[in-house]
mmCIF file of C-alpha atoms in Angstrom:
data_model
loop_
_atom_site.group_PDB
_atom_site.id
_atom_site.type_symbol
_atom_site.label_atom_id
_atom_site.label_comp_id
_atom_site.label_asym_id
_atom_site.label_seq_id
_atom_site.Cartn_x
_atom_site.Cartn_y
_atom_site.Cartn_z
ATOM 1 C CA UNK Y 1 31.336 -114.304 89.066
ATOM 2 C CA UNK Y 2 27.957 -113.016 89.683
ATOM 3 C CA UNK Y 3 27.693 -110.604 92.792
ATOM 4 C CA UNK Y 4 24.718 -110.802 95.325
ATOM 5 C CA UNK Y 5 24.774 -108.165 98.094
ATOM 6 C CA UNK Y 6 22.595 -108.614 101.356
ATOM 7 C CA UNK Y 7 23.426 -112.511 100.321
ATOM 8 C CA UNK Y 8 22.606 -113.694 103.908
ATOM 9 C CA UNK Y 9 19.271 -112.023 104.139
ATOM 10 C CA UNK Y 10 16.097 -113.482 103.447
ATOM 11 C CA UNK Y 11 15.883 -112.490 99.548
ATOM 12 C CA UNK Y 12 19.439 -112.481 98.773
ATOM 13 C CA UNK Y 13 19.837 -115.903 100.407
ATOM 14 C CA UNK Y 14 16.876 -117.317 98.645
ATOM 15 C CA UNK Y 15 18.643 -116.087 95.221
ATOM 16 C CA UNK Y 16 21.697 -117.138 95.809
ATOM 17 C CA UNK Y 17 19.941 -121.045 96.208
ATOM 18 C CA UNK Y 18 18.380 -120.197 92.891
ATOM 19 C CA UNK Y 19 21.830 -119.429 91.189
ATOM 20 C CA UNK Y 20 23.047 -122.594 92.717
ATOM 21 C CA UNK Y 21 20.014 -124.350 91.382
ATOM 22 C CA UNK Y 22 20.665 -123.207 87.892
ATOM 23 C CA UNK Y 23 24.470 -124.270 87.995
ATOM 24 C CA UNK Y 24 26.024 -120.697 89.054
ATOM 25 C CA UNK Y 25 28.531 -121.698 91.592
ATOM 26 C CA UNK Y 26 31.062 -118.515 91.222
ATOM 27 C CA UNK Y 27 28.680 -116.716 93.284
ATOM 28 C CA UNK Y 28 30.412 -113.729 95.601
ATOM 29 C CA UNK Y 29 28.285 -112.710 98.875
ATOM 30 C CA UNK Y 30 28.516 -109.456 100.195
ATOM 31 C CA UNK Y 31 27.025 -108.763 103.369
ATOM 32 C CA UNK Y 32 27.884 -107.927 107.106
ATOM 33 C CA UNK Y 33 28.797 -111.393 108.135
ATOM 34 C CA UNK Y 34 29.071 -110.268 111.944
ATOM 35 C CA UNK Y 35 25.155 -110.487 112.368
ATOM 36 C CA UNK Y 36 25.377 -114.322 113.148
ATOM 37 C CA UNK Y 37 21.694 -115.177 113.124
ATOM 38 C CA UNK Y 38 21.471 -114.504 109.191
ATOM 39 C CA UNK Y 39 24.115 -116.769 108.771
ATOM 40 C CA UNK Y 40 22.393 -120.203 108.921
ATOM 41 C CA UNK Y 41 20.889 -118.942 105.424
ATOM 42 C CA UNK Y 42 23.975 -119.589 103.511
ATOM 43 C CA UNK Y 43 24.792 -122.526 105.152
ATOM 44 C CA UNK Y 44 25.422 -125.217 102.513
ATOM 45 C CA UNK Y 45 25.513 -123.246 99.302
ATOM 46 C CA UNK Y 46 28.347 -123.398 96.818
ATOM 47 C CA UNK Y 47 29.925 -119.767 97.069
ATOM 48 C CA UNK Y 48 33.511 -118.455 95.498
ATOM 49 C CA UNK Y 49 33.767 -115.648 98.264
ATOM 50 C CA UNK Y 50 32.459 -114.030 101.415
ATOM 51 C CA UNK Y 51 33.146 -110.194 101.144
ATOM 52 C CA UNK Y 52 32.211 -107.485 103.842
ATOM 53 C CA UNK Y 53 30.061 -105.023 102.581
ATOM 54 C CA UNK Y 54 32.683 -102.334 103.929
ATOM 55 C CA UNK Y 55 35.144 -103.713 101.711
ATOM 56 C CA UNK Y 56 33.359 -104.896 98.490
ATOM 57 C CA UNK Y 57 34.449 -101.821 96.527
ATOM 58 C CA UNK Y 58 38.095 -102.389 97.020
ATOM 59 C CA UNK Y 59 37.443 -105.963 96.040
ATOM 60 C CA UNK Y 60 35.805 -104.909 92.696
ATOM 61 C CA UNK Y 61 38.242 -102.698 92.145
ATOM 62 C CA UNK Y 62 40.696 -105.768 91.734
ATOM 63 C CA UNK Y 63 38.195 -108.354 90.445
ATOM 64 C CA UNK Y 64 35.951 -106.400 88.148
ATOM 65 C CA UNK Y 65 36.976 -108.198 85.233
ATOM 66 C CA UNK Y 66 35.770 -111.658 86.426
ATOM 67 C CA UNK Y 67 32.438 -110.293 87.315
ATOM 68 C CA UNK Y 68 29.596 -111.027 84.901
ATOM 69 C CA UNK Y 69 26.331 -109.504 86.812
ATOM 70 C CA UNK Y 70 25.686 -107.873 90.110
ATOM 71 C CA UNK Y 71 22.504 -108.128 91.971
ATOM 72 C CA UNK Y 72 22.338 -105.726 94.923
ATOM 73 C CA UNK Y 73 19.698 -106.420 97.173
ATOM 74 C CA UNK Y 74 21.468 -105.380 100.293
ATOM 75 C CA UNK Y 75 19.638 -102.425 102.471
ATOM 76 C CA UNK Y 76 18.000 -101.327 105.632
ATOM 77 C CA UNK Y 77 14.869 -102.335 105.682
ATOM 78 C CA UNK Y 78 13.137 -101.506 108.820
ATOM 79 C CA UNK Y 79 10.110 -99.230 108.335
ATOM 80 C CA UNK Y 80 9.840 -98.233 111.878
ATOM 81 C CA UNK Y 81 13.361 -97.007 111.820
ATOM 82 C CA UNK Y 82 13.680 -92.996 112.019
ATOM 83 C CA UNK Y 83 17.162 -92.534 111.468
ATOM 84 C CA UNK Y 84 17.479 -90.848 108.373
ATOM 85 C CA UNK Y 85 21.502 -91.091 108.912
ATOM 86 C CA UNK Y 86 21.121 -94.788 108.625
ATOM 87 C CA UNK Y 87 19.140 -95.032 105.045
ATOM 88 C CA UNK Y 88 21.146 -92.183 103.371
ATOM 89 C CA UNK Y 89 24.465 -94.490 104.449
ATOM 90 C CA UNK Y 90 23.225 -98.077 103.314
ATOM 91 C CA UNK Y 91 20.143 -97.320 101.334
ATOM 92 C CA UNK Y 92 20.985 -94.240 99.211
ATOM 93 C CA UNK Y 93 24.940 -93.632 99.133
ATOM 94 C CA UNK Y 94 26.121 -97.346 99.065
ATOM 95 C CA UNK Y 95 23.597 -97.769 96.263
ATOM 96 C CA UNK Y 96 25.138 -94.854 94.409
ATOM 97 C CA UNK Y 97 28.793 -96.239 94.733
ATOM 98 C CA UNK Y 98 27.305 -99.578 93.445
ATOM 99 C CA UNK Y 99 25.889 -97.870 90.502
ATOM 100 C CA UNK Y 100 28.926 -95.982 89.737
ATOM 101 C CA UNK Y 101 31.236 -99.064 89.945
ATOM 102 C CA UNK Y 102 28.854 -100.965 87.470
ATOM 103 C CA UNK Y 103 29.127 -98.002 85.254
ATOM 104 C CA UNK Y 104 33.099 -97.532 85.656
ATOM 105 C CA UNK Y 105 33.631 -101.605 84.812
ATOM 106 C CA UNK Y 106 30.178 -101.616 82.491
ATOM 107 C CA UNK Y 107 28.576 -104.585 84.764
ATOM 108 C CA UNK Y 108 25.092 -105.251 84.281
ATOM 109 C CA UNK Y 109 22.784 -104.416 87.598
ATOM 110 C CA UNK Y 110 19.767 -105.522 89.414
ATOM 111 C CA UNK Y 111 19.193 -103.765 92.519
ATOM 112 C CA UNK Y 112 16.169 -103.659 94.958
ATOM 113 C CA UNK Y 113 13.983 -101.210 95.667
ATOM 114 C CA UNK Y 114 10.058 -100.996 97.300
ATOM 115 C CA UNK Y 115 6.677 -100.561 96.742
ATOM 116 C CA UNK Y 116 6.697 -98.487 100.291
ATOM 117 C CA UNK Y 117 8.239 -95.407 97.537
ATOM 118 C CA UNK Y 118 4.150 -95.203 97.098
ATOM 119 C CA UNK Y 119 3.501 -94.280 100.154
ATOM 120 C CA UNK Y 120 -0.415 -94.040 100.486
ATOM 121 C CA UNK Y 121 -1.046 -94.923 96.998
ATOM 122 C CA UNK Y 122 -2.785 -91.493 96.112
ATOM 123 C CA UNK Y 123 -0.953 -91.853 92.691
ATOM 124 C CA UNK Y 124 -1.730 -95.036 92.198
ATOM 125 C CA UNK Y 125 1.175 -98.216 91.830
ATOM 126 C CA UNK Y 126 2.379 -97.983 88.369
ATOM 127 C CA UNK Y 127 5.939 -98.356 87.951
ATOM 128 C CA UNK Y 128 6.031 -95.267 85.163
ATOM 129 C CA UNK Y 129 9.072 -93.554 85.865
ATOM 130 C CA UNK Y 130 7.792 -90.371 85.157
ATOM 131 C CA UNK Y 131 5.683 -90.242 88.317
ATOM 132 C CA UNK Y 132 9.281 -90.734 90.634
ATOM 133 C CA UNK Y 133 9.523 -87.678 91.602
ATOM 134 C CA UNK Y 134 5.501 -87.218 92.484
ATOM 135 C CA UNK Y 135 5.647 -90.144 95.012
ATOM 136 C CA UNK Y 136 5.535 -89.349 98.854
ATOM 137 C CA UNK Y 137 6.444 -92.201 100.788
ATOM 138 C CA UNK Y 138 5.139 -92.643 104.433
ATOM 139 C CA UNK Y 139 8.413 -93.337 106.207
ATOM 140 C CA UNK Y 140 12.468 -92.709 105.741
ATOM 141 C CA UNK Y 141 12.981 -96.021 104.348
ATOM 142 C CA UNK Y 142 10.431 -95.471 101.622
ATOM 143 C CA UNK Y 143 12.570 -92.056 101.078
ATOM 144 C CA UNK Y 144 15.488 -93.832 100.505
ATOM 145 C CA UNK Y 145 14.305 -96.107 97.884
ATOM 146 C CA UNK Y 146 12.430 -93.336 96.178
ATOM 147 C CA UNK Y 147 15.235 -90.839 96.451
ATOM 148 C CA UNK Y 148 17.769 -93.550 95.143
ATOM 149 C CA UNK Y 149 15.045 -94.435 92.039
ATOM 150 C CA UNK Y 150 15.171 -90.478 91.174
ATOM 151 C CA UNK Y 151 18.930 -90.437 91.416
ATOM 152 C CA UNK Y 152 19.138 -93.413 89.347
ATOM 153 C CA UNK Y 153 17.013 -92.620 86.217
ATOM 154 C CA UNK Y 154 18.333 -88.911 86.326
ATOM 155 C CA UNK Y 155 21.999 -90.082 85.544
ATOM 156 C CA UNK Y 156 23.385 -89.634 82.146
ATOM 157 C CA UNK Y 157 26.262 -92.315 82.606
ATOM 158 C CA UNK Y 158 24.170 -96.003 83.353
ATOM 159 C CA UNK Y 159 25.485 -99.445 83.222
ATOM 160 C CA UNK Y 160 24.468 -101.250 79.835
ATOM 161 C CA UNK Y 161 21.690 -102.893 81.367
ATOM 162 C CA UNK Y 162 19.987 -101.945 84.907
ATOM 163 C CA UNK Y 163 16.757 -102.886 86.773
ATOM 164 C CA UNK Y 164 15.628 -101.446 89.698
ATOM 165 C CA UNK Y 165 12.746 -103.784 91.383
ATOM 166 C CA UNK Y 166 10.230 -102.198 93.637
ATOM 167 C CA UNK Y 167 9.451 -105.343 95.918
ATOM 168 C CA UNK Y 168 6.015 -105.574 97.107
ATOM 169 C CA UNK Y 169 5.329 -107.513 100.486
ATOM 170 C CA UNK Y 170 7.554 -110.547 100.065
ATOM 171 C CA UNK Y 171 7.128 -114.054 101.951
ATOM 172 C CA UNK Y 172 8.913 -116.969 102.185
ATOM 173 C CA UNK Y 173 11.744 -119.195 103.545
ATOM 174 C CA UNK Y 174 14.550 -117.659 105.183
ATOM 175 C CA UNK Y 175 13.210 -114.672 107.029
ATOM 176 C CA UNK Y 176 13.568 -116.512 110.221
ATOM 177 C CA UNK Y 177 15.969 -113.604 111.373
ATOM 178 C CA UNK Y 178 14.158 -110.867 110.544
ATOM 179 C CA UNK Y 179 12.167 -110.175 114.093
ATOM 180 C CA UNK Y 180 9.443 -107.796 113.963
ATOM 181 C CA UNK Y 181 10.182 -107.029 110.035
ATOM 182 C CA UNK Y 182 9.453 -110.638 109.264
ATOM 183 C CA UNK Y 183 6.132 -111.376 107.146
ATOM 184 C CA UNK Y 184 2.621 -111.885 108.523
ATOM 185 C CA UNK Y 185 2.606 -115.580 107.615
ATOM 186 C CA UNK Y 186 5.899 -116.174 109.610
ATOM 187 C CA UNK Y 187 4.109 -114.357 112.282
ATOM 188 C CA UNK Y 188 1.036 -116.089 112.447
ATOM 189 C CA UNK Y 189 2.797 -119.562 111.999
ATOM 190 C CA UNK Y 190 4.934 -118.585 115.711
ATOM 191 C CA UNK Y 191 2.008 -117.411 117.112
ATOM 192 C CA UNK Y 192 -0.430 -120.116 116.449
ATOM 193 C CA UNK Y 193 1.934 -122.474 117.715
ATOM 194 C CA UNK Y 194 2.578 -120.802 120.672
ATOM 195 C CA UNK Y 195 -0.887 -119.972 121.632
ATOM 196 C CA UNK Y 196 -3.514 -121.458 119.131
ATOM 197 C CA UNK Y 197 -4.887 -118.033 117.946
ATOM 198 C CA UNK Y 198 -3.419 -115.249 115.987
ATOM 199 C CA UNK Y 199 -3.525 -111.116 116.288
ATOM 200 C CA UNK Y 200 -3.947 -109.238 113.415
ATOM 201 C CA UNK Y 201 -3.677 -105.393 113.359
ATOM 202 C CA UNK Y 202 -6.812 -103.814 113.886
ATOM 203 C CA UNK Y 203 -8.030 -101.212 111.279
ATOM 204 C CA UNK Y 204 -7.752 -97.390 112.289
ATOM 205 C CA UNK Y 205 -9.624 -96.144 109.209
ATOM 206 C CA UNK Y 206 -13.545 -96.283 108.825
ATOM 207 C CA UNK Y 207 -13.082 -97.645 104.920
ATOM 208 C CA UNK Y 208 -11.559 -100.808 105.837
ATOM 209 C CA UNK Y 209 -12.620 -103.496 108.057
ATOM 210 C CA UNK Y 210 -10.280 -105.202 110.402
ATOM 211 C CA UNK Y 211 -8.382 -107.526 108.782
ATOM 212 C CA UNK Y 212 -9.591 -106.259 105.382
ATOM 213 C CA UNK Y 213 -6.172 -104.395 104.615
ATOM 214 C CA UNK Y 214 -5.037 -105.492 101.341
ATOM 215 C CA UNK Y 215 -1.417 -106.043 100.149
ATOM 216 C CA UNK Y 216 0.189 -107.739 97.107
ATOM 217 C CA UNK Y 217 1.924 -110.342 98.544
ATOM 218 C CA UNK Y 218 4.668 -112.355 96.691
ATOM 219 C CA UNK Y 219 6.356 -115.690 97.053
ATOM 220 C CA UNK Y 220 10.101 -115.300 97.355
ATOM 221 C CA UNK Y 221 10.415 -117.876 94.628
ATOM 222 C CA UNK Y 222 8.560 -115.850 92.008
ATOM 223 C CA UNK Y 223 10.711 -113.087 92.875
ATOM 224 C CA UNK Y 224 13.832 -114.803 92.224
ATOM 225 C CA UNK Y 225 12.440 -116.192 89.042
ATOM 226 C CA UNK Y 226 11.979 -112.341 87.363
ATOM 227 C CA UNK Y 227 15.571 -111.629 88.895
ATOM 228 C CA UNK Y 228 16.924 -114.990 86.832
ATOM 229 C CA UNK Y 229 14.957 -113.832 83.669
ATOM 230 C CA UNK Y 230 16.267 -110.270 83.772
ATOM 231 C CA UNK Y 231 20.243 -111.487 84.264
ATOM 232 C CA UNK Y 232 19.656 -113.633 81.107
ATOM 233 C CA UNK Y 233 17.166 -111.027 79.222
ATOM 234 C CA UNK Y 234 19.715 -107.763 80.079
ATOM 235 C CA UNK Y 235 17.569 -105.439 77.973
ATOM 236 C CA UNK Y 236 14.687 -102.567 78.471
ATOM 237 C CA UNK Y 237 16.383 -101.130 81.155
ATOM 238 C CA UNK Y 238 14.194 -99.172 83.933
ATOM 239 C CA UNK Y 239 12.358 -99.269 86.947
ATOM 240 C CA UNK Y 240 10.173 -102.383 87.485
ATOM 241 C CA UNK Y 241 7.209 -103.508 90.127
ATOM 242 C CA UNK Y 242 7.516 -107.012 91.446
ATOM 243 C CA UNK Y 243 4.478 -107.923 92.899
ATOM 244 C CA UNK Y 244 1.585 -110.144 91.771
ATOM 245 C CA UNK Y 245 -0.685 -107.756 90.707
ATOM 246 C CA UNK Y 246 -3.248 -108.925 93.023
ATOM 247 C CA UNK Y 247 -3.981 -107.504 96.387
ATOM 248 C CA UNK Y 248 -5.280 -109.760 99.147
ATOM 249 C CA UNK Y 249 -6.212 -109.582 102.745
ATOM 250 C CA UNK Y 250 -4.580 -109.878 106.030
ATOM 251 C CA UNK Y 251 -7.213 -112.091 106.637
ATOM 252 C CA UNK Y 252 -6.777 -114.456 103.837
ATOM 253 C CA UNK Y 253 -3.209 -114.638 104.411
ATOM 254 C CA UNK Y 254 -4.190 -115.749 108.375
ATOM 255 C CA UNK Y 255 -7.225 -118.080 107.104
ATOM 256 C CA UNK Y 256 -4.684 -119.734 104.674
ATOM 257 C CA UNK Y 257 -1.983 -120.228 107.477
ATOM 258 C CA UNK Y 258 -4.433 -121.962 110.017
ATOM 259 C CA UNK Y 259 -5.636 -124.063 106.993
ATOM 260 C CA UNK Y 260 -1.977 -124.994 105.873
ATOM 261 C CA UNK Y 261 -1.386 -126.543 109.512
ATOM 262 C CA UNK Y 262 -4.801 -128.325 109.765
ATOM 263 C CA UNK Y 263 -5.700 -126.300 112.626
ATOM 264 C CA UNK Y 264 -9.384 -124.150 112.967
ATOM 265 C CA UNK Y 265 -8.934 -120.462 112.809
ATOM 266 C CA UNK Y 266 -8.573 -118.332 115.824
ATOM 267 C CA UNK Y 267 -7.801 -114.588 114.851
ATOM 268 C CA UNK Y 268 -8.320 -111.607 117.091
ATOM 269 C CA UNK Y 269 -7.200 -108.024 116.743
ATOM 270 C CA UNK Y 270 -4.806 -105.279 118.188
ATOM 271 C CA UNK Y 271 -4.248 -101.880 118.016
ATOM 272 C CA UNK Y 272 -1.666 -100.854 115.321
ATOM 273 C CA UNK Y 273 1.325 -99.709 116.937
ATOM 274 C CA UNK Y 274 1.534 -96.078 117.466
ATOM 275 C CA UNK Y 275 5.366 -95.789 116.209
ATOM 276 C CA UNK Y 276 3.900 -97.290 112.607
ATOM 277 C CA UNK Y 277 0.259 -96.259 112.654
ATOM 278 C CA UNK Y 278 0.075 -93.096 110.817
ATOM 279 C CA UNK Y 279 2.328 -94.545 107.825
ATOM 280 C CA UNK Y 280 0.809 -97.829 107.525
ATOM 281 C CA UNK Y 281 -0.619 -98.899 103.719
ATOM 282 C CA UNK Y 282 -3.933 -100.041 103.714
ATOM 283 C CA UNK Y 283 -3.577 -100.986 100.115
ATOM 284 C CA UNK Y 284 -1.452 -102.203 97.521
ATOM 285 C CA UNK Y 285 -1.599 -103.803 94.409
ATOM 286 C CA UNK Y 286 1.424 -103.697 91.550
ATOM 287 C CA UNK Y 287 1.049 -103.167 87.927
ATOM 288 C CA UNK Y 288 2.503 -105.413 86.363
ATOM 289 C CA UNK Y 289 2.385 -104.225 82.807
ATOM 290 C CA UNK Y 290 5.571 -102.977 82.189
ATOM 291 C CA UNK Y 291 7.145 -106.230 83.011
ATOM 292 C CA UNK Y 292 4.822 -108.515 81.111
ATOM 293 C CA UNK Y 293 5.259 -105.988 78.518
ATOM 294 C CA UNK Y 294 9.306 -107.112 77.740
ATOM 295 C CA UNK Y 295 8.724 -110.432 77.969
ATOM 296 C CA UNK Y 296 7.896 -112.031 81.253
ATOM 297 C CA UNK Y 297 5.129 -114.665 80.997
ATOM 298 C CA UNK Y 298 5.378 -117.029 83.965
ATOM 299 C CA UNK Y 299 2.483 -116.837 86.111
ATOM 300 C CA UNK Y 300 2.650 -115.948 90.026
ATOM 301 C CA UNK Y 301 2.145 -118.360 92.373
ATOM 302 C CA UNK Y 302 -1.241 -117.853 94.222
ATOM 303 C CA UNK Y 303 -1.423 -116.836 98.097
ATOM 304 C CA UNK Y 304 -3.119 -120.188 99.062
ATOM 305 C CA UNK Y 305 -0.412 -122.372 97.133
ATOM 306 C CA UNK Y 306 2.656 -120.179 98.383
ATOM 307 C CA UNK Y 307 1.721 -120.265 101.857
ATOM 308 C CA UNK Y 308 1.074 -124.043 102.106
ATOM 309 C CA UNK Y 309 4.461 -124.603 100.572
ATOM 310 C CA UNK Y 310 5.962 -122.731 102.506
ATOM 311 C CA UNK Y 311 4.266 -123.369 106.146
ATOM 312 C CA UNK Y 312 4.561 -127.361 105.329
ATOM 313 C CA UNK Y 313 8.220 -127.348 103.633
ATOM 314 C CA UNK Y 314 9.859 -124.988 105.541
ATOM 315 C CA UNK Y 315 8.307 -123.561 108.646
ATOM 316 C CA UNK Y 316 7.196 -126.662 110.094
ATOM 317 C CA UNK Y 317 10.501 -128.407 109.763
ATOM 318 C CA UNK Y 318 12.145 -125.298 109.872
ATOM 319 C CA UNK Y 319 13.921 -125.772 106.904
ATOM 320 C CA UNK Y 320 16.047 -123.261 104.636
ATOM 321 C CA UNK Y 321 15.686 -122.956 100.640
#
């Protein structure tokens, strides 16, 4: 059996779909299944069992001998949330329990970290673990991910294989439920279909023109490919960046979305909301040399190709991966 936490969410459900496509049908999905709008992400997938996240560790105590691999992707991911207690509960302490269970039962573990750990990027975007204690995230979400990364590397007892993946800006199918936290591609599509135009955040820094803020956008299919690679690789434990290694502007993203829809671009700008303005990342770009160095050789999807597939094959028909 393969465990996927956060399985009803965006990335988790895409990973479950890929596991099914590769012939893995004994997938145990773990989540808070009371959030009904996420359940469509799992419809039609071949699953062994649904386990509520609050009951998972008791379930694992009983079934651990049948488990082959654990993907821990479940987390609270709202970068605007300011309640540290929520992140301590769901991101930090739950992840510690997961780690300790994987140590106890010697289960390999891949877990989701985040590029939010890099904060304003003053130290760059290297996934060298020596830098972890020096990173200063800009919000409680980033703090929770960095706190766990630091805790994990300091543990004397570790799973025989483990990897923490610092996800950069992920986009792609199955994010219909994410609301404000969905990708800019999703919001562009929705706005263009509704109004014919798109509003991007205005720059509030003199060194960036409006729309020229840059992020490392990674297609969810590429992210899942790396997860599958690590499941088979099971060597070289550690923290790894997971982006493309190429920063692109939000203007690039919006223009490509208009092109995929066959529409003339109409892009306008609005102030960045005040609750995230001071913690907004203006540039991210993953250093991917560490993952490449352990043998991951597949190219990452070009932004133009990923957006075009996402829009035409998923957003327009309203389908799921």
